[in-house]
Structure formats: structure tokens, C-alpha cells
PDB file of C-alpha atoms in Angstrom:
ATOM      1  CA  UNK A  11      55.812  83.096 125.652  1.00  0.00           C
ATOM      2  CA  UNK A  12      59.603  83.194 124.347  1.00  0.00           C
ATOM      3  CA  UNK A  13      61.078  86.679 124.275  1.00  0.00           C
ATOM      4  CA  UNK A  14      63.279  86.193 121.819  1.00  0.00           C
ATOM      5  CA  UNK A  15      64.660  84.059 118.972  1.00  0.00           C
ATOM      6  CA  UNK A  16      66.742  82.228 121.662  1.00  0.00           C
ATOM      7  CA  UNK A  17      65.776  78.779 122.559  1.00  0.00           C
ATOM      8  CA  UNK A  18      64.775  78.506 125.946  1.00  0.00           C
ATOM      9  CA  UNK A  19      64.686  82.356 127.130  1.00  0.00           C
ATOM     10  CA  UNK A  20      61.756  83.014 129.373  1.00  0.00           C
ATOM     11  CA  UNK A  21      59.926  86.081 130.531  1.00  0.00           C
ATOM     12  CA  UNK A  22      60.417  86.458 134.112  1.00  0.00           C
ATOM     13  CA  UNK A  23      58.088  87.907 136.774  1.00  0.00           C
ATOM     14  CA  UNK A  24      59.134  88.826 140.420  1.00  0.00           C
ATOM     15  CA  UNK A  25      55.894  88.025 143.345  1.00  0.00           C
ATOM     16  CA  UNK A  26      57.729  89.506 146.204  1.00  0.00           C
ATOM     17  CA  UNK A  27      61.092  91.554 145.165  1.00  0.00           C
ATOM     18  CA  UNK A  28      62.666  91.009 148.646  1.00  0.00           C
ATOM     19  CA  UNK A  29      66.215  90.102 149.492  1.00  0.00           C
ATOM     20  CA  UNK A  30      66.237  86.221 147.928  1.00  0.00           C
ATOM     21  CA  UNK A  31      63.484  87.713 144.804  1.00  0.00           C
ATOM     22  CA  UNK A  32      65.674  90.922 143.385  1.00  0.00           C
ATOM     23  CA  UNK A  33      68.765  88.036 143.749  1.00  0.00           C
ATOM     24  CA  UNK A  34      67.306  85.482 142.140  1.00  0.00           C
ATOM     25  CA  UNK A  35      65.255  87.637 139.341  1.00  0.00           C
ATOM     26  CA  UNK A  36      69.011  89.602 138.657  1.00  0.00           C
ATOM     27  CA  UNK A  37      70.281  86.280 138.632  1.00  0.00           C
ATOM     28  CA  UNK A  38      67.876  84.647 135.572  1.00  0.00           C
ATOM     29  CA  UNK A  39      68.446  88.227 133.900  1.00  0.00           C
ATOM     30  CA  UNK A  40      72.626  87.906 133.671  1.00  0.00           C
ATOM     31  CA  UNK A  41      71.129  84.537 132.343  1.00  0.00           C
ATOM     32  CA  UNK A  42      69.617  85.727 129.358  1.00  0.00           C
ATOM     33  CA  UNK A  43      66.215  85.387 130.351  1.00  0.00           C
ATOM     34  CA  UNK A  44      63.632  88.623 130.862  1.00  0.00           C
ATOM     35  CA  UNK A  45      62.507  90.680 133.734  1.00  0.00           C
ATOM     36  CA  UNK A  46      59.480  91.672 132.653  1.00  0.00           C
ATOM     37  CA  UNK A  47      57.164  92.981 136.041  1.00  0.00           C
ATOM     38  CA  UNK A  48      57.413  92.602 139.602  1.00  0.00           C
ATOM     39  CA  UNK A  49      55.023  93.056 142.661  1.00  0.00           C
ATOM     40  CA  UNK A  50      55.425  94.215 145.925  1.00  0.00           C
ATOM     41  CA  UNK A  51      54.187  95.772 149.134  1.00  0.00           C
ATOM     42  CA  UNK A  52      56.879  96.848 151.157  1.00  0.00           C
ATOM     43  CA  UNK A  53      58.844 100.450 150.329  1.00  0.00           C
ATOM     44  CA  UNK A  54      61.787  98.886 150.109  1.00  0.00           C
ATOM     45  CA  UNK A  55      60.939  95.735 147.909  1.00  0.00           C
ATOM     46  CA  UNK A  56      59.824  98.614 145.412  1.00  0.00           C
ATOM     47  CA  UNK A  57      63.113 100.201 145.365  1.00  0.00           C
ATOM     48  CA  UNK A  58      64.841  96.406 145.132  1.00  0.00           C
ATOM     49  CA  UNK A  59      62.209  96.219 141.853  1.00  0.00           C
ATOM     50  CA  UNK A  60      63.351  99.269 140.660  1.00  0.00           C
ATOM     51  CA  UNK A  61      66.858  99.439 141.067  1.00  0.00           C
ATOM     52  CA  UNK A  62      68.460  95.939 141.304  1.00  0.00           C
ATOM     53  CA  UNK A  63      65.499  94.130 138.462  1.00  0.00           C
ATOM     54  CA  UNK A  64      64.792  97.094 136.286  1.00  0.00           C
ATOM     55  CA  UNK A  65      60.821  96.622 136.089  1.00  0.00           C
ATOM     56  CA  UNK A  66      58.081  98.732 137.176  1.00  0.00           C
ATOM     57  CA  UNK A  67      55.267  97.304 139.698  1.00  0.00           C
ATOM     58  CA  UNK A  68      52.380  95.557 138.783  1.00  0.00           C
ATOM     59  CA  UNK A  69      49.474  93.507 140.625  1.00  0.00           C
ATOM     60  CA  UNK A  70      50.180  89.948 140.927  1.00  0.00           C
ATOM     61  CA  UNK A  71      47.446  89.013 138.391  1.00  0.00           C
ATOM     62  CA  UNK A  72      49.092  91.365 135.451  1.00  0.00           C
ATOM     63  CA  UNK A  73      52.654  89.913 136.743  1.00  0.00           C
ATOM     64  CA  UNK A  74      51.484  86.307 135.858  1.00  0.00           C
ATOM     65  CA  UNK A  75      49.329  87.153 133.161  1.00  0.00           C
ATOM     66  CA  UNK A  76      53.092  89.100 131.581  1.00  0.00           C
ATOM     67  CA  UNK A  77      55.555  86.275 132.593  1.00  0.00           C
ATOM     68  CA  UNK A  78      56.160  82.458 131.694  1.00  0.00           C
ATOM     69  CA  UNK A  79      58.526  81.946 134.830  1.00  0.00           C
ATOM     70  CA  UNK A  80      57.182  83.473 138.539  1.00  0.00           C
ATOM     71  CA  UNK A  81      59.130  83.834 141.120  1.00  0.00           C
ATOM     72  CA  UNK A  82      56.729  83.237 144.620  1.00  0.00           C
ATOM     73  CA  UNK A  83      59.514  85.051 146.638  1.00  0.00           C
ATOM     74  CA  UNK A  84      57.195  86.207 149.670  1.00  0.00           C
ATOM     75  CA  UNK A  85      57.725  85.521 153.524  1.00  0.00           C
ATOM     76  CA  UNK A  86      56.827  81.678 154.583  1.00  0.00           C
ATOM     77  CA  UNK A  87      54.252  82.674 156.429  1.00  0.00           C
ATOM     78  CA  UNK A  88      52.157  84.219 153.345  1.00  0.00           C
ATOM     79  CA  UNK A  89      53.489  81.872 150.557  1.00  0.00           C
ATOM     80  CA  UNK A  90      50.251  79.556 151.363  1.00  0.00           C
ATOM     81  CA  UNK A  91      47.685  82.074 151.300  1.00  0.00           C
ATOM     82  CA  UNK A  92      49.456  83.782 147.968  1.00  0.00           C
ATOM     83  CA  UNK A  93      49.086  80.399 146.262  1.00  0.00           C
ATOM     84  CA  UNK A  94      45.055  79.505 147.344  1.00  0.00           C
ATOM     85  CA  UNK A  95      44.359  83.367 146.426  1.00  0.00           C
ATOM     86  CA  UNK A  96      45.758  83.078 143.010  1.00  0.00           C
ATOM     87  CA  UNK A  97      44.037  80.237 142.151  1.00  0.00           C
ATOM     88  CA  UNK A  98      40.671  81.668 143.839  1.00  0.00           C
ATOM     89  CA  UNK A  99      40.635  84.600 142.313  1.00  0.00           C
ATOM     90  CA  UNK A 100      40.786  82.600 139.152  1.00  0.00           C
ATOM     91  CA  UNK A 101      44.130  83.408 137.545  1.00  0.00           C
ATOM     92  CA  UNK A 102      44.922  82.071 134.174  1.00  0.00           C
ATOM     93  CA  UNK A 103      48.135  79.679 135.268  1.00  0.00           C
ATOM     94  CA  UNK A 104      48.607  77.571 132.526  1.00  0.00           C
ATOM     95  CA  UNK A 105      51.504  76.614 131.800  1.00  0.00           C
ATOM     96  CA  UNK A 106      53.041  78.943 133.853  1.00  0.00           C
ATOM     97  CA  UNK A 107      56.564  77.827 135.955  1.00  0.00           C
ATOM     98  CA  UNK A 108      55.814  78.943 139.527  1.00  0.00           C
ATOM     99  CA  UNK A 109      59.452  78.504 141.877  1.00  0.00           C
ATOM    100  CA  UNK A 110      59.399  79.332 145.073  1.00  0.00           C
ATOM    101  CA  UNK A 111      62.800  80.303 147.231  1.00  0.00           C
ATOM    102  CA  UNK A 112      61.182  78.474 150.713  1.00  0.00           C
ATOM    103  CA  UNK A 113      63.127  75.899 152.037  1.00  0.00           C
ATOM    104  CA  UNK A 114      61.098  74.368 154.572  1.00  0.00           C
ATOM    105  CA  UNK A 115      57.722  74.057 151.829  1.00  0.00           C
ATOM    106  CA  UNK A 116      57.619  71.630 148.933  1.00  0.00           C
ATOM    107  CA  UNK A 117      55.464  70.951 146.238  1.00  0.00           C
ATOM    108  CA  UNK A 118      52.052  70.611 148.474  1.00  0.00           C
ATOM    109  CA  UNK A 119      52.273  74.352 148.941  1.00  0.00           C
ATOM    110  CA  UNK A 120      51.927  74.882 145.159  1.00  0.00           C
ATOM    111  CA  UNK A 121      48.651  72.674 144.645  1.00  0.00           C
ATOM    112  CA  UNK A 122      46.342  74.935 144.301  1.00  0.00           C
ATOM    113  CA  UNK A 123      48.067  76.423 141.511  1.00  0.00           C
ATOM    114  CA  UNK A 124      49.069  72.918 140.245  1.00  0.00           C
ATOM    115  CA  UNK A 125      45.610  71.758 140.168  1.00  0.00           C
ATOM    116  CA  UNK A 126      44.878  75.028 138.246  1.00  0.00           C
ATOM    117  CA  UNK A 127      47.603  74.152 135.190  1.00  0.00           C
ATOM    118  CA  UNK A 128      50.327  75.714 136.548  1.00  0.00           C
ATOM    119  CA  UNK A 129      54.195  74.115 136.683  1.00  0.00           C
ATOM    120  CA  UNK A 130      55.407  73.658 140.006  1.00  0.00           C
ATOM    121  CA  UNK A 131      58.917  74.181 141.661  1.00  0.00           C
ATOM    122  CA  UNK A 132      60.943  74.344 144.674  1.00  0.00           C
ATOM    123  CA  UNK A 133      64.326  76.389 144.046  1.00  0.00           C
ATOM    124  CA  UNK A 134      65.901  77.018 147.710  1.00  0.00           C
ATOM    125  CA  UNK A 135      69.129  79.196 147.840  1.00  0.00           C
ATOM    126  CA  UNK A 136      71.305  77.334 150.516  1.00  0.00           C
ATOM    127  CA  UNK A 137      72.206  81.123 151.362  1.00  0.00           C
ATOM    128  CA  UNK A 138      71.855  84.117 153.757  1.00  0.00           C
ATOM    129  CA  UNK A 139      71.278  87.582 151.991  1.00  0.00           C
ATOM    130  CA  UNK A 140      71.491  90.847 153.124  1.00  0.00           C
ATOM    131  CA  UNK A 141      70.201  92.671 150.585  1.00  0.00           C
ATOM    132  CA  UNK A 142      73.866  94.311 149.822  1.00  0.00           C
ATOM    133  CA  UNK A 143      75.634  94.138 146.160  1.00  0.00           C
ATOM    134  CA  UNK A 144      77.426  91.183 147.103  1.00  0.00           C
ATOM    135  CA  UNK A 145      74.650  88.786 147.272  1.00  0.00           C
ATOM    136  CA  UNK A 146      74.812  87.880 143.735  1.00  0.00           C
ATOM    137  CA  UNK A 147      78.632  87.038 144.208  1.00  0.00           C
ATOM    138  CA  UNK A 148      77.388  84.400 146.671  1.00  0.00           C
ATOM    139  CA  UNK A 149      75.221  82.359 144.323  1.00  0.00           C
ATOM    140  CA  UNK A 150      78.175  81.391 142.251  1.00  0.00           C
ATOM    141  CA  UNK A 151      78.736  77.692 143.707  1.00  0.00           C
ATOM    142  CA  UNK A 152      76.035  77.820 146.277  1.00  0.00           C
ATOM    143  CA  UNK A 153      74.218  74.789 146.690  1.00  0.00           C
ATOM    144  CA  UNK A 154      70.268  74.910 146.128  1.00  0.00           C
ATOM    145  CA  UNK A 155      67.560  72.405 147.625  1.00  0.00           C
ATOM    146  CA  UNK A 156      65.685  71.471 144.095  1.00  0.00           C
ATOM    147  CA  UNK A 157      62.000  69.612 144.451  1.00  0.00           C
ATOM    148  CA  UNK A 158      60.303  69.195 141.584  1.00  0.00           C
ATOM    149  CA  UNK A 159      58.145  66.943 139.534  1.00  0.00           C
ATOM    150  CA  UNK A 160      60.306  64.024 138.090  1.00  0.00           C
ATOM    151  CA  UNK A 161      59.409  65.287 134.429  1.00  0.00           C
ATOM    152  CA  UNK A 162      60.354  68.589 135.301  1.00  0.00           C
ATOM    153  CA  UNK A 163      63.116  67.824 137.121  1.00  0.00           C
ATOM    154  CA  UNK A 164      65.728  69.021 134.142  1.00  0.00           C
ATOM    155  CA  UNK A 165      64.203  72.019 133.951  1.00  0.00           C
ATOM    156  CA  UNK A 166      64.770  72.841 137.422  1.00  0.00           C
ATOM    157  CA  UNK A 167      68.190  71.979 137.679  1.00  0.00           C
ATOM    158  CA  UNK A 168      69.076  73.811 134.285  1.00  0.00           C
ATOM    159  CA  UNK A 169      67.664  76.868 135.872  1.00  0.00           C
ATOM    160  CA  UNK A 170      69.846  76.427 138.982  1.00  0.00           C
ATOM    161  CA  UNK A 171      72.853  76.092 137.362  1.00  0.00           C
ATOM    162  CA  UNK A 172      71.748  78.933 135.361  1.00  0.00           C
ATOM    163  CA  UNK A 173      71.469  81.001 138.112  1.00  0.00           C
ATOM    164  CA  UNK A 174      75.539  80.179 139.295  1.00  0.00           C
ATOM    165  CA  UNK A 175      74.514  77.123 141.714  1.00  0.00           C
ATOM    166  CA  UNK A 176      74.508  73.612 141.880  1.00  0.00           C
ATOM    167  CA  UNK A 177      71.370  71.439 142.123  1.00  0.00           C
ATOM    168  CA  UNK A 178      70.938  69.327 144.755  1.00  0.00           C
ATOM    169  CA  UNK A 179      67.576  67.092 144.972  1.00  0.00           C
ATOM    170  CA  UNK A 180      65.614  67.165 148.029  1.00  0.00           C
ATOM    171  CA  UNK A 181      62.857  64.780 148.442  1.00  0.00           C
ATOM    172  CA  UNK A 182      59.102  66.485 148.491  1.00  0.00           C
ATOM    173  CA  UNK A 183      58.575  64.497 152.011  1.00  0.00           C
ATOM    174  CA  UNK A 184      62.133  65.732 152.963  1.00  0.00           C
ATOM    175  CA  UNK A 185      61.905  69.063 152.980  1.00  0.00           C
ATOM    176  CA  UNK A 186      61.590  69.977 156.841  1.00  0.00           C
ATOM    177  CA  UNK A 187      63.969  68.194 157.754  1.00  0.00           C
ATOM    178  CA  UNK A 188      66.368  69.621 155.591  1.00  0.00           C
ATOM    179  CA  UNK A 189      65.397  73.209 156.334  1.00  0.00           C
ATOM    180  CA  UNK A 190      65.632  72.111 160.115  1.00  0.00           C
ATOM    181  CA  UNK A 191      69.648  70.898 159.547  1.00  0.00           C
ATOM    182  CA  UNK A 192      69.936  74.584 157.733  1.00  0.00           C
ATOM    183  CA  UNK A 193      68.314  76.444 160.000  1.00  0.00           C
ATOM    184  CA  UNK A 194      70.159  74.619 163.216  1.00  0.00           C
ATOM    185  CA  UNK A 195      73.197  75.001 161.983  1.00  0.00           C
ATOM    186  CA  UNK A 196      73.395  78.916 160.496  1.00  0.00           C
ATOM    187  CA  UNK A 197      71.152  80.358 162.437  1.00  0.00           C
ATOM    188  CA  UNK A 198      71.722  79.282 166.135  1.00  0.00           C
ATOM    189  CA  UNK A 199      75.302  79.360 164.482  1.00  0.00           C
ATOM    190  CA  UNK A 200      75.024  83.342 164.701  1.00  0.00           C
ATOM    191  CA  UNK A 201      73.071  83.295 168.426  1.00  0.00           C
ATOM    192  CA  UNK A 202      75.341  81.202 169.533  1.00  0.00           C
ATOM    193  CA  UNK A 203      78.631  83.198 168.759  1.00  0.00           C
ATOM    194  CA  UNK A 204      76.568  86.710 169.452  1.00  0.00           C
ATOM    195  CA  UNK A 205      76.094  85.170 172.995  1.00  0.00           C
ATOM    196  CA  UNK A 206      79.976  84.517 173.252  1.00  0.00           C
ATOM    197  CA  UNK A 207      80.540  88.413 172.132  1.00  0.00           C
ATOM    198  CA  UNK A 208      78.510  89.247 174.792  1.00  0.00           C
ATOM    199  CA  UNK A 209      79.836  87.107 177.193  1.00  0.00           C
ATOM    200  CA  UNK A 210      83.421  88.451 176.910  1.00  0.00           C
ATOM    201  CA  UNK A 211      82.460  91.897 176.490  1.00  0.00           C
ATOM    202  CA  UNK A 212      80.979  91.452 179.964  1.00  0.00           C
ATOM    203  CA  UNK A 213      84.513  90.604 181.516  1.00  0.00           C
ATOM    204  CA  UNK A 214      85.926  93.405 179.774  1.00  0.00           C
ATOM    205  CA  UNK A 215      87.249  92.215 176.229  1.00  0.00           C
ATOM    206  CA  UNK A 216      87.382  94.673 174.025  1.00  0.00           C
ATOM    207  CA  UNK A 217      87.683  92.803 170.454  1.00  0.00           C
ATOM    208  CA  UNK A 218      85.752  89.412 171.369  1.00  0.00           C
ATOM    209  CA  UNK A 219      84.978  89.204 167.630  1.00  0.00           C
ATOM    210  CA  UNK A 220      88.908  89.658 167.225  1.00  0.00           C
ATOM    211  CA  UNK A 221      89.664  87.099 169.594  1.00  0.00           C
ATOM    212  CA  UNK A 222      87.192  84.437 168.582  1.00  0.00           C
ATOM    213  CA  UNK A 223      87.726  84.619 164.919  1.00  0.00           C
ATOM    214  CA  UNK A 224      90.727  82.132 164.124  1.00  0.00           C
ATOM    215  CA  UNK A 225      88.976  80.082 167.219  1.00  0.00           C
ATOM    216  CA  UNK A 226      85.525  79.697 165.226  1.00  0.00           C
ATOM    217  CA  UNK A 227      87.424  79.566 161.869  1.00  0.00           C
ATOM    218  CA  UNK A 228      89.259  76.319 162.659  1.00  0.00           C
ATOM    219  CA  UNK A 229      86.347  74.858 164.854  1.00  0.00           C
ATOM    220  CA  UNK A 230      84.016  75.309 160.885  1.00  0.00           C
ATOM    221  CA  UNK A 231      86.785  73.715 159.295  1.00  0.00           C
ATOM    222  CA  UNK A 232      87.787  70.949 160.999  1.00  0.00           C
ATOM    223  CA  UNK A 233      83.994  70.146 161.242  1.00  0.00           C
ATOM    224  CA  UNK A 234      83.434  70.583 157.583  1.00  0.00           C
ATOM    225  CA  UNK A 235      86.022  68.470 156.956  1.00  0.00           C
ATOM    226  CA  UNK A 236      86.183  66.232 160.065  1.00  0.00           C
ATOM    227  CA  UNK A 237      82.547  65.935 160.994  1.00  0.00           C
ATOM    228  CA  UNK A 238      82.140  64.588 164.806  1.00  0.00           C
ATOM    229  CA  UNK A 239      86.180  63.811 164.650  1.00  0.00           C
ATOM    230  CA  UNK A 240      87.006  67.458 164.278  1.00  0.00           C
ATOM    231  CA  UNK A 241      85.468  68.404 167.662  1.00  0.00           C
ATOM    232  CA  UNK A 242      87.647  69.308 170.578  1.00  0.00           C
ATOM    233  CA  UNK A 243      86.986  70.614 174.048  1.00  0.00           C
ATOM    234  CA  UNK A 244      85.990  69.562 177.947  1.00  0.00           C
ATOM    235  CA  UNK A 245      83.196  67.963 176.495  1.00  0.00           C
ATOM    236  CA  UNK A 246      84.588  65.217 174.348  1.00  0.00           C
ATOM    237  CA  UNK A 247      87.530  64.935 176.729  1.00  0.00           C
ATOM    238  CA  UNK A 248      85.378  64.305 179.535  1.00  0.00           C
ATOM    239  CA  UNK A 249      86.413  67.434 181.736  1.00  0.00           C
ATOM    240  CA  UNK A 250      83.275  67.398 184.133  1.00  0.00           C
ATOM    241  CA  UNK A 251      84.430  69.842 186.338  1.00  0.00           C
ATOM    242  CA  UNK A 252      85.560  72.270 183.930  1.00  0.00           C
ATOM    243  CA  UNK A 253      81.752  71.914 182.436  1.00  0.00           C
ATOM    244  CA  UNK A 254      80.454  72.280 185.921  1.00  0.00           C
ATOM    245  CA  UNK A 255      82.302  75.514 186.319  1.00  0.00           C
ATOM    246  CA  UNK A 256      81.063  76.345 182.761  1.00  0.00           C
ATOM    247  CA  UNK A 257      77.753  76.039 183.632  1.00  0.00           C
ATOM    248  CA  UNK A 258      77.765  77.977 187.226  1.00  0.00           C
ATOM    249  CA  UNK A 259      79.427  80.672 186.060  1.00  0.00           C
ATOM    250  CA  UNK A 260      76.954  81.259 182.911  1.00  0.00           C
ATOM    251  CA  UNK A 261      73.862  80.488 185.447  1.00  0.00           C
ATOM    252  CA  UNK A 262      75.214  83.372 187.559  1.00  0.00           C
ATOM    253  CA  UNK A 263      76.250  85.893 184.322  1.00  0.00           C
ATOM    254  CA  UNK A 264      73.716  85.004 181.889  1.00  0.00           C
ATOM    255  CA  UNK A 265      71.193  82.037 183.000  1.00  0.00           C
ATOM    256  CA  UNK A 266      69.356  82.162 179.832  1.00  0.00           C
ATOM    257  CA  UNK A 267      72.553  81.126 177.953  1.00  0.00           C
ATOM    258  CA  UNK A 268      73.125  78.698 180.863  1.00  0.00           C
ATOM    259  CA  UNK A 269      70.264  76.456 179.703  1.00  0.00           C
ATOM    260  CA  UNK A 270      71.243  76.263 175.972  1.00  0.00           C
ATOM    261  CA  UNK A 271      74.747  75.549 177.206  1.00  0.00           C
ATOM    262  CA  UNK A 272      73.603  72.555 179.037  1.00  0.00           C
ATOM    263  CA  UNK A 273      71.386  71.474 175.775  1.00  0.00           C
ATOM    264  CA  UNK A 274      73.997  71.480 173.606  1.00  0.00           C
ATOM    265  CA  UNK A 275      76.543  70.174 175.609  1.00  0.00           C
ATOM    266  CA  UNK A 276      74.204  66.820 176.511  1.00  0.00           C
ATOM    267  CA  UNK A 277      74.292  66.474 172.478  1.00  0.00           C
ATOM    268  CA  UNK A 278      77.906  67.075 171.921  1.00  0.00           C
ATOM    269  CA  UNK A 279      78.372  64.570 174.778  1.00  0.00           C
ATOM    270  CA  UNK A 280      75.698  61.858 173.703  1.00  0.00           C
ATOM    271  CA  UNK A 281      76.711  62.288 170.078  1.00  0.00           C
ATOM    272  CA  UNK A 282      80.427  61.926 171.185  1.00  0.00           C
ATOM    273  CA  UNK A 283      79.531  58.865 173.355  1.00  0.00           C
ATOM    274  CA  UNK A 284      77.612  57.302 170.556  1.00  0.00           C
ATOM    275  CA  UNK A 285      80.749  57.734 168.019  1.00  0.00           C
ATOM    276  CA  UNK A 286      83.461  56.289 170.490  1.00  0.00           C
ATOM    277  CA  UNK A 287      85.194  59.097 171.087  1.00  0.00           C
ATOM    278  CA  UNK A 288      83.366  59.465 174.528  1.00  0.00           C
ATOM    279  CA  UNK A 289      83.552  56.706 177.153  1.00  0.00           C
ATOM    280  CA  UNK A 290      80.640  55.911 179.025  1.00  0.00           C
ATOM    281  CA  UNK A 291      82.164  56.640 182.619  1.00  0.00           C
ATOM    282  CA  UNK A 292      83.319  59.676 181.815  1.00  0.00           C
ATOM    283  CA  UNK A 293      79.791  60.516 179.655  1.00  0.00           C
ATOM    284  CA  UNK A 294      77.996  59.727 183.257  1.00  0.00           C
ATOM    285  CA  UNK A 295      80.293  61.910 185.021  1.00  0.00           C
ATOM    286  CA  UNK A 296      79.359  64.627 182.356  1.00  0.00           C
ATOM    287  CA  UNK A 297      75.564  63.600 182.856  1.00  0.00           C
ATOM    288  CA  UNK A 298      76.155  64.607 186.679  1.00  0.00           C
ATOM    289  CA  UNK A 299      78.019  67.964 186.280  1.00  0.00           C
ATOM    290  CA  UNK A 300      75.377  69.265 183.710  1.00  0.00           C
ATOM    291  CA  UNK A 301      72.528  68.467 186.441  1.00  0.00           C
ATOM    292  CA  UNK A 302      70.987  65.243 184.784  1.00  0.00           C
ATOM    293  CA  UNK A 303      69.697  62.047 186.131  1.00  0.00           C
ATOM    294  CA  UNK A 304      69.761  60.108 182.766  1.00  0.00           C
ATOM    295  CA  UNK A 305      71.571  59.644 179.994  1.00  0.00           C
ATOM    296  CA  UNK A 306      69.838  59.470 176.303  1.00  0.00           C
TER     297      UNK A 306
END
């Protein structure tokens, strides 16, 4: 249904007014388009539906049966049995545009719903939120994974760069992996430097964050900018016994972070060797000081 005399404007509803829902809802909204109901479980996806979208709470059914856009904005784990229930339960979704925010699903997640008339899409943010004011600031450029039908595929990419982002197309089939590079690289991004606060708290430092920051700020850009040619350290300069001490001293202060050390250094090193910047004596040398009896 349009809500208004402008072409295009949808009525949107809100399945799960988390962190990434309330965003992307108040995002469509300061596009001209229509909150008009949300659902959700938790106290504080109530509030988000209150406060950040505006709209009271209904059951999922009256949601869909209000809206022409839905936004399936629920954990991962329950996205699946959302979908299946929906169509069980023998919602009306004709015609209706069902996104969800997942980045490691696709389309097949959607079938049921597809099968039952309903228009399917895959809109991922390529963004952490916190559930702070600022989160809308960071859609503005941010890149979203778009999967789509190829006849709807306008449609989805209008409604990204609606929403502030830019549309990039990610291949049904492709969409693990491409959560997987995400995933690697943000999230074991933040263990990894936690791990390194920890580390030099433990010998006394009292700012490690302080300390670390220009460090990790030059190491992002020159490997945003550099890729594998950016990277610097024992590793790539094949310092063996420097990464031998590196590895006794963690086994001794934190073995835990001792084995993920040795993981990623074998990676740094094999993806080194592979791009020339490594040579092979020195990568065997390596393979010895990190405890291996093979090199891959």
C-alpha cells in the first residue's frame, strides 16, 4: 500500500527492533518512507520501538498484515524459524518486501515466505552497532552486502542507497564466505587487540590502549591501502628467534593466547612466503621456532 501521494514511499514494519532494526527502520523513515508497527520481545527492543522508530508494538502477523516493506531484523539463530512460522501459520505475504540485516544467510532462508508470494531480500549493514545515537551517523557511506533476485535487484540497491550506503552485490552462493572475511577480520580484530591490553596491563602499563593506538592505526592503514605489502614485523622479516621468544613468553603469561599467536603467525608467514616477500629458508626457520614439522 503507498502512504502517500509520493511515488515509491512504502509503509515500513520493524520484526525485531534491535540494534541493526531501530537503525535501519530510522534510516527508511529520514527516507521518506513510513514506520508504521514494530514487534518485539526483549525490554529493551520495546524501548528502541518506542523511542528511536516512533511505533507502538504489535504481533508479527498485524506488523505484516500493516506494512509493504518488513524488516526480519531478529538474531541468526531465530531468523529461520521466524520465516517457516510465518508462512505456517498462514500469513498473507503477498507482495510483501521481506529484507533481512543477516550477513551470513541469503535468499534460501526466505523460501518459505517466497514460495508463499512474498519479495525476498538480503540488505547486510557492513557495520558494528551499539545501539548509541551515533549509529545512524555510521550508515552514511557504509558498504552493504545486497542479494537479491535479478528483477529485484534495483529495488534493493535503491533502498540501500536510500538508507546512506552503497550497494555492493554478493552472490546468493557467496554469502558465507563473505560473512566469514567480515567476521575474521572485525571481530577477532577486537579479541585480538583486547588480548594485547591485557597483555601489557600484566607487565604494568598503565595506558596500553594509549600506547597501541597510533601502532594499530598505521598497521589498518597501511593494510587497507597496502594489502599483504603493508605488513611489517619478525614475521615477514624472518626473525625466528624473536618469534620463539614471542611464543615462550605468551605460553608462560597467557597460553591460551599462545596458541592463536602461533595460528596466525603460520598464516602471516605462509601468506608472506606465498607473495615473495618471505623466502623459503627463512619461512622453514619460522616453521621450526613456532613448533611445526611442515610447512603448508
Amino acid at each position: 500500500m503507498e502512504t502517500s501521494d509520493r511515488p515509491g514511499r512504502l509503509a515500513v514494519g520493524v520484526l525485531g527492533a534491535g540494534r541493526v532494526g531501530s537503525v535501519l527502520g530510522a534510516a527508511l523513515a529520514q527516507a521518506g518512507h513510513y514506520l508504521v508497527a514494530a514487534a518485539g520481545v526483549s525490554d529493551a527492543s520495546r524501548r528502541r520501538a518506542l523511542d528511536r522508530l516512533g511505533v507502538d508494538i504489535f504481533q508479527p502477523d498485524e506488523v505484516i498484515r500493516m506494512a509493504d516493506l518488513v524488516l526480519l531484523t531478529v538474531p541468526d539463530d531465530v531468523l529461520a524459524d521466524l520465516v517457516s512460522g510465518l508462512a505456517a501459520a498462514g500469513v498473507d505475504l503477498r507482495g510483501k518486501m521481506l529484507v533481512h540485516a543477516s550477513g551470513a544467510y541469503g535468499l534460501g532462508v526466505l523460501n518459505p515466505a517466497t514460495a508463499a508470494g512474498a519479495l525476498p531480500f538480503a540488505l547486510h549493514p557492513v557495520m558494528t552497532f551499539t545501539g548509541r545515537d551515533d549509529d545512524m551517523r555510521r550508515l552514511v557511506g557504509c558498504s552493504f552486502g545486497v542479494t537479491a533476485p535479478d528483477p529485484l535487484r534495483p529495488v534493493a540497491e535503491a533502498l540501500v542507497i536510500e538508507m546512506g550506503g552503497e550497494p555492493v552485490w554478493i552472490a546468493d552462493e557467496d554469502r558465507a564466505l563473505y560473512h566469514a572475511a567480515l567476521a575474521g577480520a572485525a571481530n577477532h580484530m577486537v579479541t585480538l587487540i583486547a588480548e594485547s591490553q591485557e597483555l601489557l596491563k600484566k607487565i604494568g602499563v598503565e595506558h596500553p590502549g594509549r600506547m597501541l593506538g597510533p601502532l594499530l592505526g598505521a598497521a589498518l592503514d597501511n593494510a587497507l591501502r597496502l594489502g599483504l605489502s603493508g605488513l611489517t614485523g619478525p614475521v615477514v622479516r624472518g626473525d625466528a628467534v624473536t618469534v620463539r621468544k614471542h611464543v615462550d613468553a605468551l605460553i608462560l603469561a597467557a597460553p591460551e593466547a599462545a596458541d592463536a599467536y602461533v595460528a596466525l603467525a603460520r598464516l602471516t608467514a605462509d601468506r608472506a612466503l606465498a607473495a615473495g616477500l618471505l623466502k623459503p629458508e627463512a619461512a622453514e626457520r619460522l616453521l621450526d621456532a613456532l613448533g611445526g614439522n611442515s610447512w603448508t
